[in-house]
């Protein structure tokens, strides 16, 4: 069954509430109309009610009347949210006035709604840069226990179904943490394994990528991946993880058999963990553009509640899919 179709069908069963802070943005409104119409999630839109209602009329979006609308400047929970924000950022010396100003920013308000359980998840980024979506999430929702870094995974649906899990591969980190330490890279690998199970519905075979396979090159960058592999194997003994592997050894069986004899992963990896954000981000875009793959994500992992970031070039369908993924993540938590 098609991955996205299955994710949407699952989302319909969960009945989750997702907040969309860019509530006046055209693609967001069109996506919200589809999501509500198909019963994928309940939707909260943040923005000026009059602007939202007028836009819905102009775009002929009949389901928007069933969304909740929150005006960031004036809503019932304003004082509770300000108090909570001051408490959460006490160590940073945040004043009440500063908290009030921050919470008039829809991105901060949405993160606070998720923190307070008034929404199960958030999707934003059609109109805002990644850093602006992530910062409020990091400051308010924070990482889940036992995880120190948030990272971003992409489900890459490639043309050749002999790769990965029937053509589906998971790449990480492609979106968040620029230069992870070995410890952080190990965490990213394990979280990506969990994302693969929760969203992809298949068992991860994780390759820790490098420019070296099993000691073929010596460099401190290789040492980091070797250490991360050992740590990840200890952190998740129930997951199949191997490294360090070059990409060809990870995904081509004949090369894996030659360069990494005896490895269960080499040649058959369905999860690729990149040593830095630079490599992960460049790789997923190359596979997407030159390999004509569909890139679904980034699915942010490691956060205490699901918040996901869109590319500003996203389509309406991308927003619908990411909302459905967010519902699946919320259910898995
Ligand atoms: N995981 C968890 N928490 C984090 C992380 C992380 N990876 N990075 C920063 N934080 C926390 C910090 O601990 C800090 O918390 P505190 O305020 O409670 O102490 C808070 O977030 C802010 O930290 P800063 O270091 O000030 O964060 P900054 O804003 O400088 O950077 C950011 C964080 C925005 C995520 C930065 O790492 C970044 O820009 N990453 C790249 C994002 C990007 O551009 N990706 C590529 C595009 S996406 C795409 O192509 C799909």
Coordinates of C-alpha atoms and ligand atoms in Angstrom, one line a residue:
X1 CA 0.0 0.0 0.0
X2 CA 1.3 3.5 -0.8
X3 CA 3.1 5.0 2.2
X4 CA 1.3 8.4 2.2
X5 CA -2.1 6.7 1.6
X6 CA -1.5 4.5 4.7
X7 CA -0.3 7.4 6.8
X8 CA -3.4 9.4 5.9
X9 CA -5.7 6.4 6.6
X10 CA -4.1 5.9 10.0
X11 CA -4.4 9.6 10.8
X12 CA -8.1 9.4 10.2
X13 CA -8.4 6.8 13.0
X14 CA -6.6 8.9 15.6
X15 CA -8.7 12.1 15.6
X16 CA -5.8 14.3 16.5
X17 CA -5.8 18.1 16.6
X18 CA -3.1 20.0 14.7
X19 CA -2.4 23.7 15.0
X20 CA -1.4 25.6 11.8
X21 CA 0.1 28.9 12.9
X22 CA 0.3 30.3 9.3
X23 CA -3.5 30.4 9.3
X24 CA -3.9 33.1 6.7
X25 CA -1.4 31.6 4.2
X26 CA -3.1 30.5 1.0
X27 CA -1.6 26.9 0.7
X28 CA -2.1 26.3 4.4
X29 CA -5.8 27.3 4.2
X30 CA -6.3 25.1 1.1
X31 CA -4.6 22.2 2.9
X32 CA -6.7 22.8 6.0
X33 CA -9.8 22.6 3.9
X34 CA -8.8 19.2 2.5
X35 CA -7.6 17.9 5.9
X36 CA -11.0 18.8 7.5
X37 CA -13.0 17.5 4.5
X38 CA -11.2 14.1 4.5
X39 CA -11.3 13.8 8.3
X40 CA -7.5 13.5 8.6
X41 CA -7.3 15.8 11.7
X42 CA -9.1 18.5 13.6
X43 CA -7.5 21.9 12.7
X44 CA -6.7 25.0 14.7
X45 CA -5.8 28.0 12.5
X46 CA -3.9 30.9 14.1
X47 CA -4.6 34.3 12.6
X48 CA -7.1 37.1 12.2
X49 CA -10.6 35.6 12.0
X50 CA -11.9 38.1 9.4
X51 CA -8.9 37.5 7.1
X52 CA -9.2 33.8 7.4
X53 CA -13.0 33.8 6.7
X54 CA -12.7 36.2 3.8
X55 CA -9.9 34.1 2.2
X56 CA -11.9 30.9 2.7
X57 CA -14.8 32.6 0.8
X58 CA -12.5 33.8 -2.0
X59 CA -10.9 30.3 -2.4
X60 CA -14.3 28.6 -2.1
X61 CA -13.1 26.5 0.9
X62 CA -16.3 25.3 2.5
X63 CA -14.7 23.2 5.3
X64 CA -12.8 26.0 6.9
X65 CA -15.9 26.9 9.0
X66 CA -15.2 23.7 10.9
X67 CA -11.7 24.8 12.0
X68 CA -11.1 26.5 15.3
X69 CA -9.6 30.0 14.8
X70 CA -7.3 31.6 17.4
X71 CA -6.4 35.3 17.3
X72 CA -2.9 35.5 18.7
X73 CA -3.5 39.0 20.2
X74 CA -6.7 38.1 21.9
X75 CA -7.7 34.7 23.1
X76 CA -9.1 33.1 26.3
X77 CA -5.8 31.4 27.5
X78 CA -3.5 34.3 27.0
X79 CA -2.7 34.8 30.7
X80 CA -2.2 31.1 31.4
X81 CA 0.1 30.8 28.4
X82 CA 2.1 33.9 29.5
X83 CA 2.5 32.6 33.0
X84 CA 3.7 29.2 31.7
X85 CA 6.2 30.8 29.3
X86 CA 7.7 32.9 32.1
X87 CA 8.0 29.8 34.2
X88 CA 9.6 27.8 31.4
X89 CA 12.1 30.5 30.5
X90 CA 12.8 31.5 34.1
X91 CA 16.5 30.5 33.9
X92 CA 16.8 32.7 30.8
X93 CA 15.3 35.7 32.7
X94 CA 12.3 36.1 30.5
X95 CA 9.9 38.9 31.7
X96 CA 6.1 38.9 31.5
X97 CA 6.2 41.7 28.9
X98 CA 8.7 39.7 26.8
X99 CA 6.6 36.6 27.1
X100 CA 3.5 38.5 26.1
X101 CA 5.2 39.9 23.0
X102 CA 6.6 36.4 22.0
X103 CA 3.2 34.8 22.4
X104 CA 1.7 37.2 20.0
X105 CA 4.0 35.6 17.4
X106 CA 1.8 32.7 15.9
X107 CA 4.9 30.3 15.9
X108 CA 5.4 30.8 19.7
X109 CA 1.7 30.6 20.4
X110 CA 1.4 27.3 18.4
X111 CA 4.3 25.8 20.3
X112 CA 2.7 26.8 23.6
X113 CA -0.6 25.2 22.5
X114 CA 1.2 22.0 21.9
X115 CA 3.1 22.2 25.2
X116 CA -0.3 22.8 27.0
X117 CA -2.0 19.9 25.3
X118 CA -4.4 22.2 23.4
X119 CA -3.1 20.7 20.2
X120 CA -1.5 17.3 19.6
X121 CA 1.0 18.7 17.1
X122 CA 2.0 21.6 14.9
X123 CA 2.9 22.1 11.2
X124 CA 4.4 25.3 10.0
X125 CA 7.1 26.6 7.6
X126 CA 5.1 27.4 4.4
X127 CA 5.8 31.1 5.2
X128 CA 8.7 31.0 7.7
X129 CA 12.3 29.9 7.6
X130 CA 13.3 26.6 9.4
X131 CA 15.1 28.3 12.2
X132 CA 12.1 30.5 13.0
X133 CA 9.8 27.4 13.2
X134 CA 12.3 25.4 15.3
X135 CA 13.4 27.9 17.9
X136 CA 10.0 28.3 19.7
X137 CA 9.6 24.5 19.5
X138 CA 13.1 23.9 21.1
X139 CA 12.5 26.6 23.8
X140 CA 8.9 25.6 24.7
X141 CA 8.2 21.9 23.8
X142 CA 11.9 20.8 24.1
X143 CA 13.3 17.3 23.6
X144 CA 11.8 14.2 25.0
X145 CA 13.5 12.5 28.0
X146 CA 16.7 10.8 27.1
X147 CA 17.2 12.7 23.8
X148 CA 19.4 15.8 23.6
X149 CA 19.1 16.8 19.9
X150 CA 16.2 17.2 17.5
X151 CA 16.9 16.0 14.0
X152 CA 15.0 15.7 10.7
X153 CA 14.3 12.6 8.7
X154 CA 13.1 12.3 5.1
X155 CA 11.2 9.4 3.7
X156 CA 12.7 9.2 0.2
X157 CA 10.5 7.3 -2.3
X158 CA 12.8 6.3 -5.1
X159 CA 12.0 5.0 -8.6
X160 CA 13.9 1.7 -8.3
X161 CA 11.9 -0.5 -5.9
X162 CA 14.9 -2.8 -5.3
X163 CA 16.4 -0.1 -3.0
X164 CA 15.4 0.2 0.7
X165 CA 12.0 -1.1 1.7
X166 CA 10.3 -1.5 -1.7
X167 CA 11.7 1.8 -2.8
X168 CA 11.3 3.7 0.5
X169 CA 14.5 4.9 2.2
X170 CA 14.8 7.1 5.3
X171 CA 17.6 9.7 5.3
X172 CA 18.7 11.7 8.4
X173 CA 19.6 14.2 9.6
X174 CA 18.8 16.4 6.6
X175 CA 17.2 19.3 8.4
X176 CA 18.3 20.4 11.8
X177 CA 21.6 19.8 13.6
X178 CA 24.6 21.1 11.7
X179 CA 27.6 19.2 13.2
X180 CA 26.6 16.4 15.6
X181 CA 29.1 14.8 18.0
X182 CA 29.5 11.0 17.9
X183 CA 27.1 10.8 20.9
X184 CA 24.5 13.0 19.1
X185 CA 25.0 11.1 15.9
X186 CA 24.2 7.8 17.7
X187 CA 21.1 9.4 19.1
X188 CA 20.0 10.6 15.7
X189 CA 20.5 7.0 14.3
X190 CA 18.3 5.5 17.1
X191 CA 15.6 8.2 16.7
X192 CA 15.6 7.6 13.0
X193 CA 15.1 3.9 13.6
X194 CA 12.1 4.7 15.8
X195 CA 10.7 7.1 13.2
X196 CA 11.1 4.4 10.6
X197 CA 9.1 2.0 12.7
X198 CA 6.4 4.5 13.7
X199 CA 5.8 6.2 10.4
X200 CA 7.3 3.9 7.7
X201 CA 5.9 0.7 9.4
X202 CA 9.0 -1.3 8.6
X203 CA 12.0 -2.6 10.5
X204 CA 15.1 -0.3 10.1
X205 CA 18.4 -1.5 8.7
X206 CA 20.6 1.5 9.6
X207 CA 23.8 2.4 7.7
X208 CA 26.1 5.0 9.4
X209 CA 27.6 6.7 6.3
X210 CA 31.1 7.9 5.8
X211 CA 33.6 8.2 3.0
X212 CA 35.2 5.0 4.4
X213 CA 34.0 1.4 4.7
X214 CA 35.2 -0.6 7.6
X215 CA 38.6 1.1 8.0
X216 CA 39.4 1.8 4.3
X217 CA 40.3 5.4 5.2
X218 CA 41.8 6.9 8.3
X219 CA 40.5 10.4 9.4
X220 CA 39.0 12.0 12.5
X221 CA 35.7 12.3 10.6
X222 CA 35.7 8.5 10.1
X223 CA 36.5 8.0 13.8
X224 CA 33.4 10.0 14.7
X225 CA 31.2 7.7 12.6
X226 CA 32.9 4.5 14.0
X227 CA 32.3 5.8 17.6
X228 CA 28.7 6.8 16.8
X229 CA 28.0 3.3 15.4
X230 CA 29.3 1.6 18.5
X231 CA 27.3 3.9 20.7
X232 CA 24.1 3.5 18.7
X233 CA 24.4 -0.3 18.8
X234 CA 24.7 -0.2 22.6
X235 CA 21.7 2.3 22.9
X236 CA 19.4 0.1 20.7
X237 CA 20.5 -3.5 20.8
X238 CA 17.2 -4.4 19.2
X239 CA 18.0 -2.4 16.0
X240 CA 20.2 -3.4 13.1
X241 CA 22.9 -0.8 12.8
X242 CA 26.2 -1.0 11.1
X243 CA 29.0 1.4 10.0
X244 CA 31.1 3.0 8.9
X245 CA 29.9 2.4 5.4
X246 CA 30.2 4.2 2.1
X247 CA 26.9 4.8 0.3
X248 CA 27.6 2.2 -2.4
X249 CA 28.5 -0.4 0.2
X250 CA 25.3 0.4 2.1
X251 CA 22.8 0.0 -0.7
X252 CA 24.3 -2.2 -3.4
X253 CA 24.4 -5.9 -2.4
X254 CA 27.4 -6.9 -4.6
X255 CA 29.5 -3.9 -3.3
X256 CA 28.4 -4.4 0.3
X257 CA 29.4 -8.1 0.1
X258 CA 32.9 -7.1 -1.2
X259 CA 33.7 -4.1 1.0
X260 CA 31.9 -5.2 4.3
X261 CA 32.0 -8.9 4.4
X262 CA 29.6 -10.4 7.0
X263 CA 27.6 -7.2 7.5
X264 CA 23.9 -7.7 7.8
X265 CA 23.3 -4.2 6.7
X266 CA 25.8 -3.6 3.9
X267 CA 23.9 -3.8 0.5
X268 CA 20.5 -3.8 2.2
X269 CA 20.3 -0.6 4.2
X270 CA 16.9 1.2 4.2
X271 CA 18.0 4.0 6.6
X272 CA 21.0 6.2 5.8
X273 CA 22.4 8.3 8.7
X274 CA 24.7 11.1 7.4
X275 CA 27.7 12.3 9.4
X276 CA 26.7 16.0 9.2
X277 CA 23.7 18.1 8.2
X278 CA 25.7 19.4 5.2
X279 CA 26.0 15.9 3.7
X280 CA 22.4 14.9 4.6
X281 CA 20.8 18.0 3.2
X282 CA 22.8 18.0 0.0
X283 CA 22.2 14.2 -0.5
X284 CA 18.4 14.3 -0.1
X285 CA 18.1 17.2 -2.5
X286 CA 20.3 15.4 -5.1
X287 CA 18.3 12.2 -4.8
X288 CA 15.1 14.2 -5.0
X289 CA 16.1 16.3 -8.1
X290 CA 18.5 14.1 -10.1
X291 CA 17.0 10.8 -9.0
X292 CA 13.4 12.0 -9.4
X293 CA 12.5 10.7 -5.9
X294 CA 9.7 12.0 -3.8
X295 CA 10.9 13.4 -0.5
X296 CA 8.4 13.3 2.3
X297 CA 9.4 15.4 5.4
X298 CA 11.4 16.5 7.1
X299 CA 9.8 14.5 10.0
X300 CA 11.3 16.1 13.1
X301 CA 12.3 13.5 15.7
X302 CA 13.4 13.7 19.3
X303 CA 10.9 16.4 20.3
X304 CA 8.6 15.9 23.3
X305 CA 5.6 16.4 21.1
X306 CA 5.4 16.5 17.3
X307 CA 6.2 19.8 15.5
X308 CA 7.1 19.6 11.8
X309 CA 8.6 22.2 9.5
X310 CA 7.6 22.6 5.8
X311 CA 9.8 23.9 3.0
X312 CA 8.7 27.3 1.9
X313 CA 8.4 25.9 -1.6
X314 CA 5.8 23.3 -0.4
X315 CA 2.6 22.4 -2.2
X316 CA -0.8 22.1 -0.7
X317 CA -0.4 18.3 -0.9
X318 CA 2.9 18.5 1.0
X319 CA 1.1 20.2 3.9
X320 CA -1.7 17.7 3.9
X321 CA 0.9 14.8 4.0
X322 CA 2.9 16.4 6.8
X323 CA -0.2 17.0 8.9
X324 CA -1.1 13.3 8.5
X325 CA 2.5 12.3 9.5
X326 CA 2.3 14.6 12.5
X327 CA -0.9 12.8 13.6
X328 CA 0.8 9.5 13.3
X329 CA 3.7 10.8 15.4
X330 CA 1.3 12.1 18.0
X331 CA -0.4 8.7 18.2
X332 CA 3.0 6.9 18.5
X333 CA 3.8 9.0 21.5
Ligands
LIG1 N1 17.9 20.0 19.3 C1 17.3 20.4 20.4 N2 17.5 21.6 20.9 C2 18.2 22.5 20.2 C3 18.9 22.1 19.0 C4 18.7 20.8 18.5 N3 19.2 20.3 17.4 N4 19.6 23.1 18.5 C5 19.4 24.2 19.4 N5 18.6 23.8 20.4 C6 18.1 24.6 21.5 C7 19.2 25.2 22.3 O1 19.6 24.3 23.3 C8 18.5 26.4 22.9 O2 17.6 26.1 24.0 P1 17.5 27.1 25.2 O3 17.2 28.4 24.6 O4 16.5 26.5 26.0 O5 18.9 27.1 25.8 C9 17.5 26.8 21.8 O6 17.3 25.6 20.9 C10 18.0 27.9 20.9 O7 19.4 27.6 20.6 P2 20.4 28.4 19.8 O8 21.7 27.7 19.7 O9 20.3 29.8 20.1 O10 19.7 28.1 18.4 P3 19.8 28.7 17.1 O11 18.6 29.5 16.9 O12 21.1 29.4 16.9 O13 19.9 27.4 16.2 C11 18.6 26.1 14.8 C12 19.0 26.4 16.2 C13 17.8 27.2 14.2 C14 17.9 24.8 14.6 C15 20.0 26.0 14.0 O14 20.7 24.8 14.4 C16 19.8 25.9 12.5 O15 19.6 27.0 11.9 N6 19.9 24.7 11.9 C17 19.8 24.5 10.5 C18 18.3 24.6 10.1 C19 18.3 24.7 8.6 O16 18.5 25.7 8.0 N7 18.2 23.5 7.9 C20 18.2 23.4 6.5 C21 17.0 23.8 5.8 S1 15.7 22.6 6.1 C22 15.5 21.8 4.7 O17 16.2 22.0 3.7 C23 14.5 20.7 4.7

